[in-house]
Short mmCIF file of C-alpha atoms in Angstrom, two decimals:
data_model
loop_
_atom_site.label_atom_id
_atom_site.label_comp_id
_atom_site.label_asym_id
_atom_site.label_seq_id
_atom_site.Cartn_x
_atom_site.Cartn_y
_atom_site.Cartn_z
CA MET A 1 -0.01 0.01 -0.09
CA THR A 2 1.12 3.43 -0.80
CA MET A 3 1.42 5.60 2.45
CA ILE A 4 -0.37 8.98 2.38
CA ASN A 5 2.15 11.69 1.69
CA ALA A 6 5.00 9.30 0.88
CA TYR A 7 8.04 9.73 -1.24
CA ALA A 8 7.89 7.76 -4.47
CA PRO A 9 11.28 6.18 -5.24
CA ASP A 10 10.81 6.76 -8.84
CA ALA A 11 11.24 10.47 -8.35
CA ALA A 12 14.79 10.04 -7.00
CA GLY A 13 16.37 11.26 -10.26
CA THR A 14 15.15 14.79 -9.38
CA LEU A 15 16.78 14.95 -6.04
CA PRO A 16 20.41 16.30 -5.17
CA GLU A 17 23.24 13.86 -5.05
CA ARG A 18 23.59 14.00 -1.26
CA GLU A 19 19.81 13.12 -0.69
CA ARG A 20 19.99 10.50 -3.37
CA ALA A 21 22.89 9.00 -1.39
CA LEU A 22 21.24 9.20 1.81
CA ILE A 23 18.14 7.43 0.41
CA ALA A 24 20.37 4.59 -1.14
CA SER A 25 22.08 4.18 2.21
CA ARG A 26 18.64 3.93 4.01
CA GLU A 27 17.63 1.18 1.50
CA ARG A 28 20.87 -0.80 1.95
CA LEU A 29 21.15 -0.40 5.77
CA LEU A 30 17.47 -0.20 6.96
CA GLY A 31 15.69 -2.47 4.39
CA PRO A 32 12.50 -1.87 2.28
CA ALA A 33 9.88 -1.18 4.94
CA TYR A 34 10.52 2.23 6.09
CA ARG A 35 8.84 5.30 4.41
CA LEU A 36 9.89 9.03 3.89
CA PHE A 37 7.56 11.95 3.78
CA TYR A 38 7.03 14.22 0.63
CA ALA A 39 7.71 13.85 -2.93
CA ASP A 40 11.15 15.75 -2.37
CA PRO A 41 12.20 14.45 1.16
CA ILE A 42 13.73 16.80 3.57
CA HIS A 43 17.28 16.27 5.16
CA VAL A 44 16.66 17.86 8.57
CA VAL A 45 19.71 18.29 11.02
CA ARG A 46 18.37 20.55 13.73
CA GLY A 47 15.27 21.65 15.30
CA GLU A 48 14.19 24.58 17.62
CA GLY A 49 10.70 25.60 18.81
CA SER A 50 8.32 25.38 15.97
CA SER A 51 11.16 25.21 13.37
CA LEU A 52 13.13 22.51 11.66
CA TYR A 53 16.42 23.26 9.63
CA ASP A 54 17.89 21.58 6.67
CA ALA A 55 21.52 20.79 5.88
CA GLU A 56 21.77 24.13 4.13
CA GLY A 57 20.45 26.02 7.19
CA ASN A 58 17.04 26.75 5.71
CA ARG A 59 14.08 27.05 8.11
CA TYR A 60 10.93 24.93 7.84
CA LEU A 61 7.78 25.88 9.73
CA ASP A 62 6.69 22.80 11.43
CA ALA A 63 2.72 22.56 11.44
CA TYR A 64 2.76 18.88 11.73
CA ASN A 65 4.79 17.32 14.46
CA ASN A 66 2.79 16.89 17.72
CA VAL A 67 5.45 14.67 19.10
CA ALA A 68 7.71 17.78 19.98
CA SER A 69 4.77 19.23 21.76
CA VAL A 70 6.54 21.96 23.69
CA GLY A 71 8.84 22.62 20.91
CA HIS A 72 11.84 21.01 19.20
CA SER A 73 14.93 20.79 21.53
CA ARG A 74 13.08 22.43 24.47
CA PRO A 75 15.87 23.44 26.98
CA GLU A 76 14.05 22.40 30.03
CA VAL A 77 13.50 18.93 28.61
CA VAL A 78 16.96 18.58 27.46
CA GLU A 79 18.17 19.68 30.78
CA ALA A 80 15.92 17.26 32.89
CA MET A 81 16.96 14.46 30.71
CA ALA A 82 20.78 15.06 31.04
CA ARG A 83 20.51 15.61 34.82
CA GLN A 84 18.83 12.43 35.61
CA ALA A 85 20.85 10.47 33.21
CA ALA A 86 23.92 11.61 35.02
CA VAL A 87 22.65 10.19 38.30
CA LEU A 88 20.74 7.03 37.64
CA ASN A 89 18.69 5.23 35.16
CA THR A 90 17.22 1.80 36.12
CA HIS A 91 14.12 -0.20 36.07
CA THR A 92 10.83 -0.08 38.11
CA ARG A 93 11.71 -3.14 40.30
CA TYR A 94 13.76 -0.94 42.64
CA LEU A 95 12.13 1.80 44.74
CA THR A 96 12.75 5.08 43.17
CA ASP A 97 11.33 8.58 43.54
CA GLY A 98 11.00 9.87 40.17
CA ILE A 99 8.13 7.64 38.94
CA LEU A 100 6.17 8.55 42.06
CA ASP A 101 6.77 12.32 41.53
CA PHE A 102 5.56 12.10 37.92
CA ALA A 103 2.59 9.77 38.77
CA GLU A 104 1.38 12.44 41.32
CA ALA A 105 1.52 15.22 39.08
CA PHE A 106 0.24 13.52 36.11
CA LEU A 107 -2.76 11.79 37.68
CA ALA A 108 -3.80 15.24 39.08
CA GLU A 109 -4.61 16.17 35.47
CA PHE A 110 -7.34 13.28 35.27
CA PRO A 111 -10.78 12.72 36.83
CA ALA A 112 -10.52 11.30 40.28
CA GLU A 113 -12.08 7.98 38.99
CA LEU A 114 -8.74 7.52 36.90
CA SER A 115 -6.18 6.93 39.63
CA HIS A 116 -3.58 4.35 38.50
CA LEU A 117 -0.83 4.78 35.98
CA MET A 118 1.37 2.18 34.19
CA LEU A 119 4.23 3.53 32.10
CA THR A 120 5.40 2.05 28.88
CA CYS A 121 7.94 3.26 26.15
CA THR A 122 5.50 3.76 23.21
CA GLY A 123 1.66 4.25 22.48
CA SER A 124 1.54 0.94 20.85
CA GLU A 125 2.58 -0.71 24.20
CA ALA A 126 0.15 1.28 26.02
CA ASN A 127 -2.74 0.30 23.78
CA ASP A 128 -1.48 -3.26 23.98
CA LEU A 129 -1.48 -3.25 27.70
CA ALA A 130 -4.91 -1.67 27.73
CA LEU A 131 -6.32 -4.42 25.51
CA ARG A 132 -4.73 -7.18 27.82
CA VAL A 133 -6.41 -5.42 31.06
CA ALA A 134 -9.72 -5.02 29.17
CA ARG A 135 -9.83 -8.80 28.20
CA VAL A 136 -9.06 -9.87 31.67
CA HIS A 137 -11.68 -7.42 33.26
CA THR A 138 -14.50 -8.13 30.92
CA GLY A 139 -13.85 -11.72 29.75
CA GLY A 140 -14.21 -10.75 26.15
CA THR A 141 -12.05 -10.20 23.27
CA GLY A 142 -14.22 -8.30 20.74
CA VAL A 143 -13.05 -4.77 20.00
CA VAL A 144 -14.84 -1.93 17.97
CA ILE A 145 -12.83 0.82 16.29
CA ALA A 146 -13.41 3.58 13.78
CA HIS A 147 -13.01 3.50 10.03
CA ASN A 148 -9.32 3.95 8.89
CA ALA A 149 -8.27 4.17 12.67
CA TYR A 150 -4.58 3.73 13.67
CA HIS A 151 -3.72 2.40 17.04
CA GLY A 152 -0.28 1.08 16.85
CA VAL A 153 2.21 -1.31 15.40
CA THR A 154 2.31 -4.29 17.57
CA ALA A 155 0.70 -7.48 16.07
CA ALA A 156 -2.29 -7.00 18.23
CA LEU A 157 -2.61 -3.17 17.34
CA ALA A 158 -1.89 -3.67 13.68
CA GLU A 159 -4.89 -5.76 13.48
CA MET A 160 -7.03 -2.86 14.71
CA SER A 161 -5.34 -0.29 12.54
CA PRO A 162 -6.91 -0.23 9.02
CA SER A 163 -5.12 2.70 8.17
CA LEU A 164 -1.93 0.52 7.68
CA GLY A 165 -3.46 -0.77 4.65
CA ALA A 166 -5.21 -3.77 3.12
CA ALA A 167 -2.24 -5.90 3.39
CA VAL A 168 -2.57 -5.83 7.23
CA LYS A 169 -5.53 -7.97 8.03
CA LEU A 170 -7.92 -6.87 10.62
CA GLY A 171 -8.59 -9.46 13.46
CA ASP A 172 -11.58 -11.74 13.37
CA HIS A 173 -12.40 -10.10 16.81
CA VAL A 174 -12.24 -6.65 15.40
CA ARG A 175 -15.13 -4.59 13.91
CA VAL A 176 -14.96 -1.32 12.13
CA VAL A 177 -17.56 1.27 12.22
CA PRO A 178 -18.05 4.34 10.09
CA ALA A 179 -16.24 7.62 11.21
CA PRO A 180 -18.52 10.08 12.94
CA ASP A 181 -18.54 12.42 9.82
CA GLY A 182 -20.25 15.65 10.63
CA TYR A 183 -19.53 16.90 7.12
CA ARG A 184 -21.72 14.31 5.41
CA MET A 185 -24.52 14.31 7.86
CA PRO A 186 -26.28 16.92 10.02
CA GLU A 187 -24.25 17.45 13.25
CA ALA A 188 -27.23 16.76 15.48
CA GLU A 189 -27.33 13.01 14.05
CA VAL A 190 -23.69 12.31 14.53
CA GLY A 191 -23.84 10.88 18.04
CA ALA A 192 -26.93 8.64 17.39
CA ALA A 193 -25.47 7.49 14.16
CA PHE A 194 -22.21 6.59 15.69
CA ALA A 195 -23.86 4.91 18.38
CA ARG A 196 -26.10 2.81 16.21
CA SER A 197 -23.01 1.58 14.20
CA VAL A 198 -21.31 0.56 17.50
CA GLU A 199 -24.42 -1.37 18.61
CA GLU A 200 -24.50 -3.17 15.25
CA ALA A 201 -20.98 -4.07 15.66
CA ILE A 202 -21.55 -5.61 19.06
CA ALA A 203 -24.44 -7.60 17.66
CA ASP A 204 -22.31 -8.89 14.97
CA LEU A 205 -19.54 -9.97 17.40
CA ARG A 206 -22.06 -11.79 19.62
CA GLU A 207 -23.49 -13.48 16.56
CA LYS A 208 -20.15 -14.90 15.94
CA GLY A 209 -19.80 -16.04 19.56
CA ILE A 210 -17.45 -13.07 20.48
CA ALA A 211 -17.98 -11.11 23.81
CA PRO A 212 -17.17 -7.38 23.46
CA ALA A 213 -14.18 -6.19 25.40
CA ALA A 214 -13.82 -2.56 24.41
CA LEU A 215 -14.77 0.42 22.20
CA LEU A 216 -11.13 1.75 21.26
CA VAL A 217 -11.28 5.30 19.68
CA ASP A 218 -8.79 8.10 19.13
CA THR A 219 -10.81 10.85 20.70
CA ILE A 220 -10.29 13.23 17.77
CA PHE A 221 -10.45 10.45 15.08
CA SER A 222 -7.02 11.63 13.69
CA SER A 223 -6.60 8.98 10.95
CA SER A 224 -10.21 8.79 10.08
CA GLY A 225 -10.27 12.56 9.03
CA VAL A 226 -10.24 14.67 12.16
CA PHE A 227 -13.80 14.67 13.49
CA THR A 228 -14.31 16.88 16.60
CA ASP A 229 -18.06 18.14 16.59
CA PRO A 230 -20.53 18.36 18.08
CA ALA A 231 -18.68 18.01 21.40
CA GLY A 232 -20.39 15.11 23.32
CA PHE A 233 -21.30 13.01 20.27
CA LEU A 234 -19.14 10.12 21.55
CA ALA A 235 -21.23 9.68 24.66
CA PRO A 236 -24.03 7.42 23.33
CA ALA A 237 -21.57 4.98 21.72
CA VAL A 238 -19.58 4.61 24.94
CA GLU A 239 -22.82 3.96 26.78
CA ALA A 240 -23.69 1.27 24.31
CA MET A 241 -20.40 -0.49 24.66
CA ARG A 242 -20.56 -0.33 28.66
CA LYS A 243 -24.19 -1.75 28.37
CA ALA A 244 -22.80 -4.57 26.41
CA GLY A 245 -20.29 -5.30 29.28
CA GLY A 246 -17.28 -3.63 27.46
CA LEU A 247 -14.98 -0.80 28.32
CA PHE A 248 -14.23 2.60 26.90
CA ILE A 249 -10.49 3.04 26.01
CA ALA A 250 -9.74 6.60 24.99
CA ASP A 251 -6.39 6.74 22.78
CA GLU A 252 -5.16 10.14 23.67
CA VAL A 253 -1.85 9.49 22.01
CA GLN A 254 -2.36 12.19 19.37
CA PRO A 255 -5.06 14.70 20.70
CA GLY A 256 -3.90 14.73 24.48
CA PHE A 257 -1.78 17.16 26.43
CA GLY A 258 -3.79 20.14 25.92
CA ARG A 259 -3.68 20.22 22.18
CA LEU A 260 -7.37 20.62 21.72
CA GLY A 261 -7.27 23.91 23.70
CA THR A 262 -10.58 23.54 25.53
CA HIS A 263 -9.49 20.55 27.52
CA MET A 264 -6.42 18.62 28.47
CA TRP A 265 -7.81 15.46 26.96
CA GLY A 266 -10.07 14.68 24.08
CA PHE A 267 -12.41 12.53 26.12
CA ALA A 268 -13.33 15.57 28.31
CA ARG A 269 -14.63 17.40 25.23
CA HIS A 270 -17.17 14.71 25.21
CA GLY A 271 -17.99 14.82 28.96
CA LEU A 272 -16.70 11.39 29.44
CA VAL A 273 -14.61 9.41 32.02
CA PRO A 274 -12.99 6.64 30.26
CA ASP A 275 -12.27 3.27 31.80
CA ILE A 276 -8.72 3.38 30.35
CA VAL A 277 -6.87 6.24 28.83
CA THR A 278 -3.55 5.65 26.76
CA VAL A 279 -1.04 8.31 26.25
CA GLY A 280 2.28 8.65 24.47
CA LYS A 281 4.14 10.65 21.58
CA PRO A 282 3.97 14.27 22.95
CA MET A 283 4.36 12.94 26.51
CA GLY A 284 8.24 12.93 26.37
CA ASN A 285 8.60 15.62 23.53
CA GLY A 286 10.21 12.87 21.41
CA HIS A 287 11.84 10.99 24.16
CA PRO A 288 10.13 7.47 24.11
CA VAL A 289 7.71 7.51 27.16
CA ALA A 290 4.04 6.46 27.15
CA GLY A 291 1.57 4.94 29.52
CA ALA A 292 -2.01 3.89 30.38
CA VAL A 293 -4.25 5.44 33.20
CA PHE A 294 -7.01 3.04 34.70
CA ARG A 295 -9.90 3.05 36.87
CA PRO A 296 -8.89 0.90 39.89
CA GLU A 297 -11.51 -1.49 39.59
CA VAL A 298 -10.72 -2.15 35.83
CA ILE A 299 -7.00 -3.11 36.58
CA GLU A 300 -7.69 -5.01 39.89
CA ALA A 301 -8.17 -8.62 38.30
CA PHE A 302 -5.24 -8.13 36.00
CA GLY A 303 -3.04 -6.95 38.76
CA LYS A 304 -3.96 -9.99 40.97
CA SER A 305 -3.46 -12.69 38.30
CA GLN A 306 -0.51 -11.26 36.21
CA ARG A 307 2.34 -9.07 36.65
CA TYR A 308 3.59 -6.43 34.17
CA PHE A 309 7.21 -5.37 33.70
CA ASN A 310 8.67 -3.29 30.88
CA THR A 311 12.29 -2.98 31.15
CA PHE A 312 12.47 0.74 30.07
CA GLY A 313 8.84 1.75 30.86
CA GLY A 314 8.86 4.20 33.74
CA ASN A 315 12.77 4.44 34.07
CA PRO A 316 13.98 7.62 35.93
CA VAL A 317 15.09 9.51 32.83
CA SER A 318 11.89 8.93 31.22
CA CYS A 319 9.93 10.11 34.18
CA ALA A 320 12.04 13.12 34.50
CA VAL A 321 11.46 13.97 30.82
CA ALA A 322 7.77 13.45 31.14
CA LEU A 323 7.47 15.54 34.34
CA ALA A 324 9.48 18.43 32.67
CA VAL A 325 7.19 18.30 29.55
CA LEU A 326 4.10 18.37 31.91
CA ARG A 327 5.52 21.44 33.75
CA VAL A 328 6.21 23.37 30.67
CA ILE A 329 2.63 22.84 29.34
CA LYS A 330 1.31 24.03 32.62
CA GLU A 331 3.74 26.90 33.42
CA ASP A 332 3.74 28.29 29.90
CA ARG A 333 0.07 27.85 29.58
CA LEU A 334 0.28 25.89 26.25
CA GLN A 335 -3.26 24.66 26.37
CA GLU A 336 -4.34 28.23 26.43
CA ASN A 337 -1.97 28.95 23.56
CA ALA A 338 -3.37 26.04 21.57
CA LEU A 339 -6.97 27.47 21.92
CA ALA A 340 -5.95 31.06 21.02
CA VAL A 341 -3.73 30.18 18.02
CA GLY A 342 -5.94 27.28 16.92
CA THR A 343 -8.88 29.59 16.77
CA GLU A 344 -6.86 32.16 14.92
CA MET A 345 -5.93 29.41 12.32
CA ILE A 346 -9.28 27.83 12.12
CA ASP A 347 -10.89 31.38 11.40
CA GLY A 348 -8.32 32.05 8.84
CA LEU A 349 -8.89 28.67 7.14
CA ARG A 350 -12.58 29.35 6.96
CA ALA A 351 -11.65 32.73 5.29
CA LEU A 352 -9.75 30.90 2.85
CA ALA A 353 -12.50 28.45 2.16
CA ALA A 354 -14.52 31.49 1.03
CA LYS A 355 -11.79 32.13 -1.37
CA HIS A 356 -10.87 28.72 -2.68
CA GLU A 357 -13.56 26.24 -3.85
CA LEU A 358 -11.15 23.30 -3.19
CA ILE A 359 -11.74 23.63 0.71
CA GLY A 360 -14.82 21.78 1.38
CA ASP A 361 -14.81 21.77 5.27
CA VAL A 362 -12.67 23.07 8.16
CA ARG A 363 -12.91 21.44 11.39
CA GLY A 364 -10.80 20.84 14.56
CA SER A 365 -10.19 22.01 18.12
CA GLY A 366 -7.18 24.00 19.27
CA LEU A 367 -4.11 22.93 17.36
CA PHE A 368 -5.59 19.98 15.75
CA ILE A 369 -7.30 20.85 12.45
CA GLY A 370 -8.52 18.96 9.37
CA VAL A 371 -9.16 20.65 6.25
CA GLU A 372 -11.27 18.50 3.81
CA MET A 373 -10.38 19.12 0.24
CA VAL A 374 -13.08 18.43 -2.43
CA ARG A 375 -13.51 18.62 -6.19
CA ASP A 376 -17.22 19.37 -5.93
CA ARG A 377 -18.56 21.20 -2.93
CA LYS A 378 -22.15 19.83 -3.67
CA LEU A 379 -21.06 16.26 -4.29
CA LYS A 380 -18.32 16.45 -1.63
CA THR A 381 -15.96 14.40 -3.89
CA PRO A 382 -12.56 13.76 -2.31
CA ALA A 383 -9.80 15.78 -4.06
CA SER A 384 -7.00 13.42 -3.27
CA GLU A 385 -4.58 14.18 -5.96
CA GLU A 386 -5.06 17.94 -5.37
CA THR A 387 -4.39 17.53 -1.63
CA ALA A 388 -1.13 15.69 -2.42
CA ARG A 389 -0.01 18.77 -4.54
CA VAL A 390 -1.16 21.08 -1.68
CA VAL A 391 1.06 19.27 0.91
CA ASN A 392 3.98 19.24 -1.49
CA GLY A 393 3.54 22.69 -2.56
CA MET A 394 3.67 23.80 1.18
CA ARG A 395 6.98 21.75 1.63
CA GLN A 396 8.44 23.38 -1.36
CA ARG A 397 7.70 26.67 0.31
CA ARG A 398 9.15 25.26 3.72
CA VAL A 399 5.91 24.78 5.55
CA LEU A 400 5.23 21.23 6.77
CA ILE A 401 1.97 19.59 6.95
CA SER A 402 0.46 15.97 5.99
CA ALA A 403 -2.72 14.60 4.94
CA THR A 404 -5.18 11.96 6.60
CA GLY A 405 -8.34 10.00 5.85
CA GLN A 406 -8.73 6.96 3.62
CA GLU A 407 -8.64 8.85 0.52
CA GLY A 408 -5.73 11.09 1.76
CA HIS A 409 -7.67 14.16 0.93
CA ILE A 410 -7.88 15.95 4.33
CA LEU A 411 -5.01 18.19 5.27
CA LYS A 412 -3.80 17.36 8.73
CA ILE A 413 -2.44 20.29 10.65
CA ARG A 414 -0.97 19.53 14.04
CA PRO A 415 1.86 21.82 14.98
CA PRO A 416 3.76 21.94 18.28
CA LEU A 417 2.05 23.65 21.22
CA VAL A 418 4.37 26.50 21.02
CA PHE A 419 3.00 27.60 17.61
CA SER A 420 2.60 31.39 17.66
CA SER A 421 0.23 33.81 16.03
CA GLU A 422 3.15 34.84 13.74
CA ASP A 423 3.60 31.15 12.74
CA ALA A 424 -0.17 30.86 12.06
CA LYS A 425 -0.04 34.01 9.80
CA LEU A 426 2.83 32.68 7.91
CA PHE A 427 1.22 29.21 7.49
CA LEU A 428 -2.11 30.80 6.38
CA ALA A 429 -0.26 33.16 3.81
CA THR A 430 1.58 30.16 2.37
CA LEU A 431 -1.56 27.88 2.06
CA ASP A 432 -3.36 30.79 0.14
CA GLU A 433 -0.28 31.09 -2.08
CA VAL A 434 -0.29 27.31 -2.71
CA LEU A 435 -4.11 27.15 -3.43
CA THR A 436 -3.99 30.14 -5.66
CA ALA A 437 -1.13 28.42 -7.64
CA LEU A 438 -3.19 25.27 -8.14
#
């Protein structure tokens, strides 16, 4: 399967010699499964704040990398990492203070019902652990996910990540439901329609003798197309799963940590308290740290019957990094910045939609925005080819975004939380220029 916004190897002849040599070395040393972004890949050598720099020193405005949530090379995070690494780094089978200091601060950001934290290295590991716990607690194995979802790269999670492509087969215990598309149906109907789909999926699982274990959703439906509104639409589907004996696992790996502006977590926009929350990516600003937060009653049976150990999950360096990231988000009021700058961007994008027919819909919350590109606004026909041209046109003008959705026709805009009003203005001006050129 061709990845959205992927470099095509047959375009190598147009690249400078140095980049061609790097690509050849990747293929020789790393094998065939890796992919690069953009028709003309970028050779990055440095990052700072909302900027990346190439080997020639050219600056690129980063409007895509949510991993570096508090900005590339954030000094407080780098310092915390180096300071702890110089003292101690070990595993969780010894008594250490750092993991407790972080857990105390981190759990304070969640509803009181969610009071146990387990740490991993990646979001994939966190989702894998969440599924293990859900199966023990419910006795079921069936999982309901959204259309074109992405939840991870372990064998278990790849079977629940249709965005990886048709070559990665979904598990027999997995059911996919249509995305909650408020662009193609009245917003007032989104919640009921999504809940009906979940109920139908549960019924189909039971018909095949499979008991439901969980509804697993990324709370902003990142890979499905970025679906945010109306706030609260997710609640009826969660109620349907719980009524069937399953749990609600909120995958906050992409939308979490204040990115949505209005709330720290995507589930909170919907007025929900999940049974399990998984986190990762922006948690360490690029350092591999992730985890899962549980209701105590959900993890009780798992903890009594099984032990969990992850050699690197929860190590003192990772905990120091995660605590530094959390402190920067709180002290620099980055959630508030996400709301202010994100609102400016959404308003600006809607103004561009009045000028450019290619923009069919603008949706999002804070600094997580989807722009659906269509060839015909009445028919809402996906403009996949044009979207690829926009993404690569932005890259040529040194502004980095990507695309999402099964047809690859939705601009995915997800910058670091330090994105400024000046950054937003540059982004909007560049997009206007690219759309005009089309």
